[in-house]
Amino acid sequence: MDLYTGLSAGLLRQAVYTTARMGLFQTFMDKLKARAAASGQTIGFKERTGASVAAGGIAAMIGNPADLALIRMQSDGMKPLAERKNYKSVIDALSSITKSEGVGALWAGAGPTVVRAMALNFGQLATFSEAKAQLSKTSLPANAQTLCASAIGGFFASFFSLPFDFVKTRLQKQTRGPDGRLPYKGMIDCFGQVAKQEGLGRFYRGFGTYYVRIAPHAMVTLVVADYLGWITR
């Protein structure tokens, strides 16, 4: 059952974050398309980038508490028995964090979480939308166009977001030392320390595992959303 540690937090995060980012992206795209059509123009990659980045950032802020609870629940089992919180569910985790650290703690690591979401959304939604637009000019069947575009989106979602995911996790899992200080002051400090002490390659170590975790989910999301008409219609 350890494989499903934090499942309730993961489900809540997806329900809140994914719904928000997909819905906001489509809302922004609809407005951009309407504005472009009114002036006799078409939207391009720049507009898709803006819509995806904005949607990802806003959705990440909304979903950060659930994301934090997921990280805490998954890392709790790796602590010594005396230091474990033994969270029963995502509600218990959120309640415990709020009582012991304050409401503001629910947005710990929000900076890198937002940046990661912006990078992931750019890699997934902007590239998928652009790839779909370009592939529509070819003779490939519609289903093949969607699969190819989703594969492209899945890869770039993983590639662009991994460094920020690494930093986000480091910040959310850090604990105060004997002197009461945290190892990292923030996102930039974490990037700097890791690059200096462990090398730039550290940010992409484990890319294969991360790709297997992110890409299939991104591809399925894109294919289903496209089928339902949420992204390109």
PDB file of C-alpha atoms in Angstrom:
ATOM      1  CA  MET A   1       0.000   0.000   0.000  1.00  0.00           C
ATOM      2  CA  ASP A   2       3.053   2.287   0.240  1.00  0.00           C
ATOM      3  CA  LEU A   3       2.687   2.828  -3.507  1.00  0.00           C
ATOM      4  CA  TYR A   4      -0.562   4.666  -2.781  1.00  0.00           C
ATOM      5  CA  THR A   5       0.692   6.834   0.068  1.00  0.00           C
ATOM      6  CA  GLY A   6      -0.824  10.282  -0.339  1.00  0.00           C
ATOM      7  CA  LEU A   7      -3.492   9.060  -2.771  1.00  0.00           C
ATOM      8  CA  SER A   8      -6.206  11.287  -1.301  1.00  0.00           C
ATOM      9  CA  ALA A   9      -3.939  14.336  -1.634  1.00  0.00           C
ATOM     10  CA  GLY A  10      -3.016  13.336  -5.178  1.00  0.00           C
ATOM     11  CA  LEU A  11      -6.654  13.008  -6.181  1.00  0.00           C
ATOM     12  CA  LEU A  12      -7.547  16.357  -4.619  1.00  0.00           C
ATOM     13  CA  ARG A  13      -4.592  18.016  -6.334  1.00  0.00           C
ATOM     14  CA  GLN A  14      -5.603  16.684  -9.736  1.00  0.00           C
ATOM     15  CA  ALA A  15      -9.245  17.616  -9.215  1.00  0.00           C
ATOM     16  CA  VAL A  16      -8.337  21.197  -8.328  1.00  0.00           C
ATOM     17  CA  TYR A  17      -5.135  21.929 -10.248  1.00  0.00           C
ATOM     18  CA  THR A  18      -5.734  20.057 -13.508  1.00  0.00           C
ATOM     19  CA  THR A  19      -9.328  21.204 -13.800  1.00  0.00           C
ATOM     20  CA  ALA A  20      -8.258  24.808 -13.224  1.00  0.00           C
ATOM     21  CA  ARG A  21      -5.334  24.840 -15.650  1.00  0.00           C
ATOM     22  CA  MET A  22      -7.197  23.103 -18.468  1.00  0.00           C
ATOM     23  CA  GLY A  23     -10.303  25.211 -17.993  1.00  0.00           C
ATOM     24  CA  LEU A  24      -8.404  28.480 -17.726  1.00  0.00           C
ATOM     25  CA  PHE A  25      -6.286  27.672 -20.778  1.00  0.00           C
ATOM     26  CA  GLN A  26      -9.362  27.062 -22.903  1.00  0.00           C
ATOM     27  CA  THR A  27     -11.036  30.192 -21.538  1.00  0.00           C
ATOM     28  CA  PHE A  28      -7.998  32.313 -22.400  1.00  0.00           C
ATOM     29  CA  MET A  29      -7.715  30.689 -25.833  1.00  0.00           C
ATOM     30  CA  ASP A  30     -11.371  31.355 -26.604  1.00  0.00           C
ATOM     31  CA  LYS A  31     -10.945  35.032 -25.745  1.00  0.00           C
ATOM     32  CA  LEU A  32      -7.759  35.298 -27.802  1.00  0.00           C
ATOM     33  CA  LYS A  33      -9.389  33.589 -30.792  1.00  0.00           C
ATOM     34  CA  ALA A  34     -12.418  35.889 -30.582  1.00  0.00           C
ATOM     35  CA  ARG A  35     -10.191  38.971 -30.418  1.00  0.00           C
ATOM     36  CA  ALA A  36      -8.054  37.756 -33.324  1.00  0.00           C
ATOM     37  CA  ALA A  37     -11.113  36.908 -35.431  1.00  0.00           C
ATOM     38  CA  ALA A  38     -12.579  40.356 -34.820  1.00  0.00           C
ATOM     39  CA  SER A  39      -9.457  41.929 -36.303  1.00  0.00           C
ATOM     40  CA  GLY A  40      -9.165  39.417 -39.144  1.00  0.00           C
ATOM     41  CA  GLN A  41      -6.081  37.719 -37.701  1.00  0.00           C
ATOM     42  CA  THR A  42      -5.167  34.295 -36.336  1.00  0.00           C
ATOM     43  CA  ILE A  43      -3.459  33.409 -33.088  1.00  0.00           C
ATOM     44  CA  GLY A  44       0.088  32.072 -33.083  1.00  0.00           C
ATOM     45  CA  PHE A  45       2.558  30.365 -30.763  1.00  0.00           C
ATOM     46  CA  LYS A  46       3.084  33.579 -28.788  1.00  0.00           C
ATOM     47  CA  GLU A  47      -0.581  33.726 -27.811  1.00  0.00           C
ATOM     48  CA  ARG A  48      -0.648  30.017 -26.991  1.00  0.00           C
ATOM     49  CA  THR A  49       2.401  30.487 -24.781  1.00  0.00           C
ATOM     50  CA  GLY A  50       0.808  33.372 -22.890  1.00  0.00           C
ATOM     51  CA  ALA A  51      -2.431  31.461 -22.333  1.00  0.00           C
ATOM     52  CA  SER A  52      -0.673  28.303 -21.133  1.00  0.00           C
ATOM     53  CA  VAL A  53       1.735  30.109 -18.798  1.00  0.00           C
ATOM     54  CA  ALA A  54      -1.001  32.241 -17.220  1.00  0.00           C
ATOM     55  CA  ALA A  55      -3.324  29.263 -16.760  1.00  0.00           C
ATOM     56  CA  GLY A  56      -0.566  27.173 -15.192  1.00  0.00           C
ATOM     57  CA  GLY A  57       0.480  29.875 -12.740  1.00  0.00           C
ATOM     58  CA  ILE A  58      -3.035  30.642 -11.514  1.00  0.00           C
ATOM     59  CA  ALA A  59      -3.967  26.963 -11.204  1.00  0.00           C
ATOM     60  CA  ALA A  60      -0.791  26.224  -9.237  1.00  0.00           C
ATOM     61  CA  MET A  61      -1.619  28.869  -6.646  1.00  0.00           C
ATOM     62  CA  ILE A  62      -5.078  27.369  -6.218  1.00  0.00           C
ATOM     63  CA  GLY A  63      -3.766  23.811  -5.930  1.00  0.00           C
ATOM     64  CA  ASN A  64      -0.652  24.439  -3.802  1.00  0.00           C
ATOM     65  CA  PRO A  65      -2.173  23.315  -0.460  1.00  0.00           C
ATOM     66  CA  ALA A  66      -3.086  19.909  -1.908  1.00  0.00           C
ATOM     67  CA  ASP A  67       0.342  19.647  -3.555  1.00  0.00           C
ATOM     68  CA  LEU A  68       2.060  20.425  -0.248  1.00  0.00           C
ATOM     69  CA  ALA A  69      -0.073  17.846   1.557  1.00  0.00           C
ATOM     70  CA  LEU A  70       0.917  15.244  -1.050  1.00  0.00           C
ATOM     71  CA  ILE A  71       4.637  15.940  -0.565  1.00  0.00           C
ATOM     72  CA  ARG A  72       4.332  15.868   3.234  1.00  0.00           C
ATOM     73  CA  MET A  73       2.330  12.633   3.255  1.00  0.00           C
ATOM     74  CA  GLN A  74       4.782  10.872   0.943  1.00  0.00           C
ATOM     75  CA  SER A  75       7.868  12.026   2.853  1.00  0.00           C
ATOM     76  CA  ASP A  76       6.406  11.337   6.310  1.00  0.00           C
ATOM     77  CA  GLY A  77       7.112   7.619   6.070  1.00  0.00           C
ATOM     78  CA  MET A  78      10.830   8.258   5.533  1.00  0.00           C
ATOM     79  CA  LYS A  79      11.210  10.076   8.856  1.00  0.00           C
ATOM     80  CA  PRO A  80      12.191   8.416  12.168  1.00  0.00           C
ATOM     81  CA  LEU A  81       9.151   6.975  13.978  1.00  0.00           C
ATOM     82  CA  ALA A  82       9.303   9.629  16.684  1.00  0.00           C
ATOM     83  CA  GLU A  83       9.107  12.435  14.118  1.00  0.00           C
ATOM     84  CA  ARG A  84       6.283  11.089  11.953  1.00  0.00           C
ATOM     85  CA  LYS A  85       2.926  12.843  11.800  1.00  0.00           C
ATOM     86  CA  ASN A  86       1.101   9.732  10.524  1.00  0.00           C
ATOM     87  CA  TYR A  87      -1.381  11.676   8.435  1.00  0.00           C
ATOM     88  CA  LYS A  88      -4.630   9.753   7.956  1.00  0.00           C
ATOM     89  CA  SER A  89      -5.847  11.668   4.897  1.00  0.00           C
ATOM     90  CA  VAL A  90      -5.344  14.879   2.957  1.00  0.00           C
ATOM     91  CA  ILE A  91      -7.827  16.644   5.250  1.00  0.00           C
ATOM     92  CA  ASP A  92      -5.865  15.487   8.302  1.00  0.00           C
ATOM     93  CA  ALA A  93      -2.606  16.645   6.697  1.00  0.00           C
ATOM     94  CA  LEU A  94      -3.980  20.084   5.810  1.00  0.00           C
ATOM     95  CA  SER A  95      -5.481  20.465   9.293  1.00  0.00           C
ATOM     96  CA  SER A  96      -2.254  19.401  11.019  1.00  0.00           C
ATOM     97  CA  ILE A  97      -0.096  21.737   8.930  1.00  0.00           C
ATOM     98  CA  THR A  98      -2.462  24.653   9.549  1.00  0.00           C
ATOM     99  CA  LYS A  99      -2.530  24.088  13.325  1.00  0.00           C
ATOM    100  CA  SER A 100       1.220  23.643  13.753  1.00  0.00           C
ATOM    101  CA  GLU A 101       2.571  26.052  11.136  1.00  0.00           C
ATOM    102  CA  GLY A 102      -0.251  28.444  10.286  1.00  0.00           C
ATOM    103  CA  VAL A 103      -2.444  28.913   7.227  1.00  0.00           C
ATOM    104  CA  GLY A 104       0.389  30.573   5.311  1.00  0.00           C
ATOM    105  CA  ALA A 105       2.369  27.319   5.477  1.00  0.00           C
ATOM    106  CA  LEU A 106      -0.097  25.777   3.027  1.00  0.00           C
ATOM    107  CA  TRP A 107       1.546  27.912   0.360  1.00  0.00           C
ATOM    108  CA  ALA A 108       5.111  26.926   1.285  1.00  0.00           C
ATOM    109  CA  GLY A 109       7.101  26.478  -1.892  1.00  0.00           C
ATOM    110  CA  ALA A 110       4.392  28.253  -3.892  1.00  0.00           C
ATOM    111  CA  GLY A 111       6.997  30.188  -5.885  1.00  0.00           C
ATOM    112  CA  PRO A 112       8.692  27.171  -7.487  1.00  0.00           C
ATOM    113  CA  THR A 113       5.344  25.368  -7.695  1.00  0.00           C
ATOM    114  CA  VAL A 114       3.928  28.206  -9.779  1.00  0.00           C
ATOM    115  CA  VAL A 115       7.033  28.391 -11.970  1.00  0.00           C
ATOM    116  CA  ARG A 116       6.983  24.601 -12.429  1.00  0.00           C
ATOM    117  CA  ALA A 117       3.325  24.726 -13.423  1.00  0.00           C
ATOM    118  CA  MET A 118       4.007  27.525 -15.891  1.00  0.00           C
ATOM    119  CA  ALA A 119       6.862  25.510 -17.421  1.00  0.00           C
ATOM    120  CA  LEU A 120       4.800  22.310 -17.532  1.00  0.00           C
ATOM    121  CA  ASN A 121       1.767  24.038 -18.997  1.00  0.00           C
ATOM    122  CA  PHE A 122       3.933  25.718 -21.620  1.00  0.00           C
ATOM    123  CA  GLY A 123       5.536  22.410 -22.551  1.00  0.00           C
ATOM    124  CA  GLN A 124       2.247  20.530 -22.580  1.00  0.00           C
ATOM    125  CA  LEU A 125      -0.510  22.848 -23.771  1.00  0.00           C
ATOM    126  CA  ALA A 126       1.310  25.447 -25.876  1.00  0.00           C
ATOM    127  CA  THR A 127       3.363  22.878 -27.797  1.00  0.00           C
ATOM    128  CA  PHE A 128       0.379  20.537 -28.200  1.00  0.00           C
ATOM    129  CA  SER A 129      -1.827  23.318 -29.520  1.00  0.00           C
ATOM    130  CA  GLU A 130       0.896  24.538 -31.886  1.00  0.00           C
ATOM    131  CA  ALA A 131       1.776  21.011 -33.043  1.00  0.00           C
ATOM    132  CA  LYS A 132      -1.897  20.249 -33.657  1.00  0.00           C
ATOM    133  CA  ALA A 133      -2.235  23.428 -35.724  1.00  0.00           C
ATOM    134  CA  GLN A 134       0.816  22.549 -37.825  1.00  0.00           C
ATOM    135  CA  LEU A 135      -0.156  18.882 -38.240  1.00  0.00           C
ATOM    136  CA  SER A 136      -3.620  19.898 -39.425  1.00  0.00           C
ATOM    137  CA  LYS A 137      -1.912  21.094 -42.612  1.00  0.00           C
ATOM    138  CA  THR A 138      -0.622  17.572 -43.348  1.00  0.00           C
ATOM    139  CA  SER A 139      -2.386  14.523 -44.759  1.00  0.00           C
ATOM    140  CA  LEU A 140      -2.223  12.605 -41.472  1.00  0.00           C
ATOM    141  CA  PRO A 141      -5.555  11.281 -40.172  1.00  0.00           C
ATOM    142  CA  ALA A 142      -7.084  13.361 -37.371  1.00  0.00           C
ATOM    143  CA  ASN A 143      -6.439  10.678 -34.738  1.00  0.00           C
ATOM    144  CA  ALA A 144      -2.789  10.399 -35.770  1.00  0.00           C
ATOM    145  CA  GLN A 145      -2.425  14.177 -35.576  1.00  0.00           C
ATOM    146  CA  THR A 146      -3.745  14.166 -32.019  1.00  0.00           C
ATOM    147  CA  LEU A 147      -1.478  11.298 -30.929  1.00  0.00           C
ATOM    148  CA  CYS A 148       1.630  12.885 -32.456  1.00  0.00           C
ATOM    149  CA  ALA A 149       0.832  16.281 -30.971  1.00  0.00           C
ATOM    150  CA  SER A 150       0.165  14.758 -27.541  1.00  0.00           C
ATOM    151  CA  ALA A 151       3.486  12.873 -27.653  1.00  0.00           C
ATOM    152  CA  ILE A 152       5.271  16.149 -28.395  1.00  0.00           C
ATOM    153  CA  GLY A 153       3.392  17.877 -25.586  1.00  0.00           C
ATOM    154  CA  GLY A 154       4.176  15.072 -23.140  1.00  0.00           C
ATOM    155  CA  PHE A 155       7.909  15.200 -23.843  1.00  0.00           C
ATOM    156  CA  PHE A 156       8.248  18.961 -23.544  1.00  0.00           C
ATOM    157  CA  ALA A 157       6.064  19.043 -20.442  1.00  0.00           C
ATOM    158  CA  SER A 158       8.603  16.731 -18.778  1.00  0.00           C
ATOM    159  CA  PHE A 159      11.668  18.477 -20.187  1.00  0.00           C
ATOM    160  CA  PHE A 160      10.750  22.016 -19.176  1.00  0.00           C
ATOM    161  CA  SER A 161       9.263  21.240 -15.769  1.00  0.00           C
ATOM    162  CA  LEU A 162      11.765  18.778 -14.236  1.00  0.00           C
ATOM    163  CA  PRO A 163      14.299  21.340 -12.897  1.00  0.00           C
ATOM    164  CA  PHE A 164      11.506  23.308 -11.232  1.00  0.00           C
ATOM    165  CA  ASP A 165       9.888  20.131  -9.895  1.00  0.00           C
ATOM    166  CA  PHE A 166      13.211  19.166  -8.337  1.00  0.00           C
ATOM    167  CA  VAL A 167      13.603  22.552  -6.616  1.00  0.00           C
ATOM    168  CA  LYS A 168       9.948  22.605  -5.533  1.00  0.00           C
ATOM    169  CA  THR A 169      10.300  19.212  -3.857  1.00  0.00           C
ATOM    170  CA  ARG A 170      13.538  20.201  -2.131  1.00  0.00           C
ATOM    171  CA  LEU A 171      11.920  23.326  -0.689  1.00  0.00           C
ATOM    172  CA  GLN A 172       8.756  21.562   0.446  1.00  0.00           C
ATOM    173  CA  LYS A 173      10.641  18.711   2.128  1.00  0.00           C
ATOM    174  CA  GLN A 174      13.300  20.803   3.873  1.00  0.00           C
ATOM    175  CA  THR A 175      13.301  20.904   7.676  1.00  0.00           C
ATOM    176  CA  ARG A 176      15.007  23.252  10.095  1.00  0.00           C
ATOM    177  CA  GLY A 177      18.418  22.248  11.397  1.00  0.00           C
ATOM    178  CA  PRO A 178      19.643  22.347  15.020  1.00  0.00           C
ATOM    179  CA  ASP A 179      20.280  26.074  14.610  1.00  0.00           C
ATOM    180  CA  GLY A 180      16.677  26.647  13.558  1.00  0.00           C
ATOM    181  CA  ARG A 181      17.593  27.574   9.996  1.00  0.00           C
ATOM    182  CA  LEU A 182      16.300  26.103   6.765  1.00  0.00           C
ATOM    183  CA  PRO A 183      18.848  24.806   4.212  1.00  0.00           C
ATOM    184  CA  TYR A 184      17.471  27.030   1.439  1.00  0.00           C
ATOM    185  CA  LYS A 185      16.210  30.611   1.543  1.00  0.00           C
ATOM    186  CA  GLY A 186      14.116  30.249  -1.582  1.00  0.00           C
ATOM    187  CA  MET A 187      13.933  29.025  -5.161  1.00  0.00           C
ATOM    188  CA  ILE A 188      16.915  30.977  -6.493  1.00  0.00           C
ATOM    189  CA  ASP A 189      19.064  30.038  -3.489  1.00  0.00           C
ATOM    190  CA  CYS A 190      18.152  26.365  -3.940  1.00  0.00           C
ATOM    191  CA  PHE A 191      19.011  26.502  -7.644  1.00  0.00           C
ATOM    192  CA  GLY A 192      22.337  28.148  -6.824  1.00  0.00           C
ATOM    193  CA  GLN A 193      23.345  25.761  -4.042  1.00  0.00           C
ATOM    194  CA  VAL A 194      22.438  22.629  -5.991  1.00  0.00           C
ATOM    195  CA  ALA A 195      24.213  23.844  -9.142  1.00  0.00           C
ATOM    196  CA  LYS A 196      27.327  24.700  -7.133  1.00  0.00           C
ATOM    197  CA  GLN A 197      27.450  21.613  -4.918  1.00  0.00           C
ATOM    198  CA  GLU A 198      25.968  18.925  -7.174  1.00  0.00           C
ATOM    199  CA  GLY A 199      26.332  20.294 -10.710  1.00  0.00           C
ATOM    200  CA  LEU A 200      23.776  21.359 -13.313  1.00  0.00           C
ATOM    201  CA  GLY A 201      23.213  17.760 -14.376  1.00  0.00           C
ATOM    202  CA  ARG A 202      21.565  17.115 -11.003  1.00  0.00           C
ATOM    203  CA  PHE A 203      18.440  18.900 -12.190  1.00  0.00           C
ATOM    204  CA  TYR A 204      17.922  16.291 -14.919  1.00  0.00           C
ATOM    205  CA  ARG A 205      19.022  13.216 -13.005  1.00  0.00           C
ATOM    206  CA  GLY A 206      16.140  10.772 -13.019  1.00  0.00           C
ATOM    207  CA  PHE A 207      14.612  12.267 -16.168  1.00  0.00           C
ATOM    208  CA  GLY A 208      13.582   8.807 -17.372  1.00  0.00           C
ATOM    209  CA  THR A 209      11.555   8.123 -14.244  1.00  0.00           C
ATOM    210  CA  TYR A 210      10.058  11.600 -14.299  1.00  0.00           C
ATOM    211  CA  TYR A 211       9.167  11.234 -17.972  1.00  0.00           C
ATOM    212  CA  VAL A 212       7.372   7.953 -17.309  1.00  0.00           C
ATOM    213  CA  ARG A 213       5.414   9.699 -14.539  1.00  0.00           C
ATOM    214  CA  ILE A 214       4.549  12.903 -16.406  1.00  0.00           C
ATOM    215  CA  ALA A 215       4.390  12.127 -20.135  1.00  0.00           C
ATOM    216  CA  PRO A 216       1.738   9.360 -20.159  1.00  0.00           C
ATOM    217  CA  HIS A 217      -0.526  11.419 -17.907  1.00  0.00           C
ATOM    218  CA  ALA A 218      -0.005  14.483 -20.087  1.00  0.00           C
ATOM    219  CA  MET A 219      -0.690  12.526 -23.268  1.00  0.00           C
ATOM    220  CA  VAL A 220      -3.871  10.906 -21.950  1.00  0.00           C
ATOM    221  CA  THR A 221      -5.092  14.269 -20.651  1.00  0.00           C
ATOM    222  CA  LEU A 222      -4.471  15.924 -24.009  1.00  0.00           C
ATOM    223  CA  VAL A 223      -6.089  13.160 -26.055  1.00  0.00           C
ATOM    224  CA  VAL A 224      -9.191  13.055 -23.848  1.00  0.00           C
ATOM    225  CA  ALA A 225      -9.454  16.846 -23.668  1.00  0.00           C
ATOM    226  CA  ASP A 226      -9.061  17.117 -27.437  1.00  0.00           C
ATOM    227  CA  TYR A 227     -11.686  14.426 -27.968  1.00  0.00           C
ATOM    228  CA  LEU A 228     -14.077  16.348 -25.730  1.00  0.00           C
ATOM    229  CA  GLY A 229     -13.273  19.518 -27.643  1.00  0.00           C
ATOM    230  CA  TRP A 230     -11.663  21.460 -24.782  1.00  0.00           C
ATOM    231  CA  ILE A 231      -8.415  22.427 -26.502  1.00  0.00           C
ATOM    232  CA  THR A 232      -8.952  22.645 -30.251  1.00  0.00           C
ATOM    233  CA  ARG A 233     -12.359  23.142 -31.723  1.00  0.00           C
TER     234      ARG A 233
END
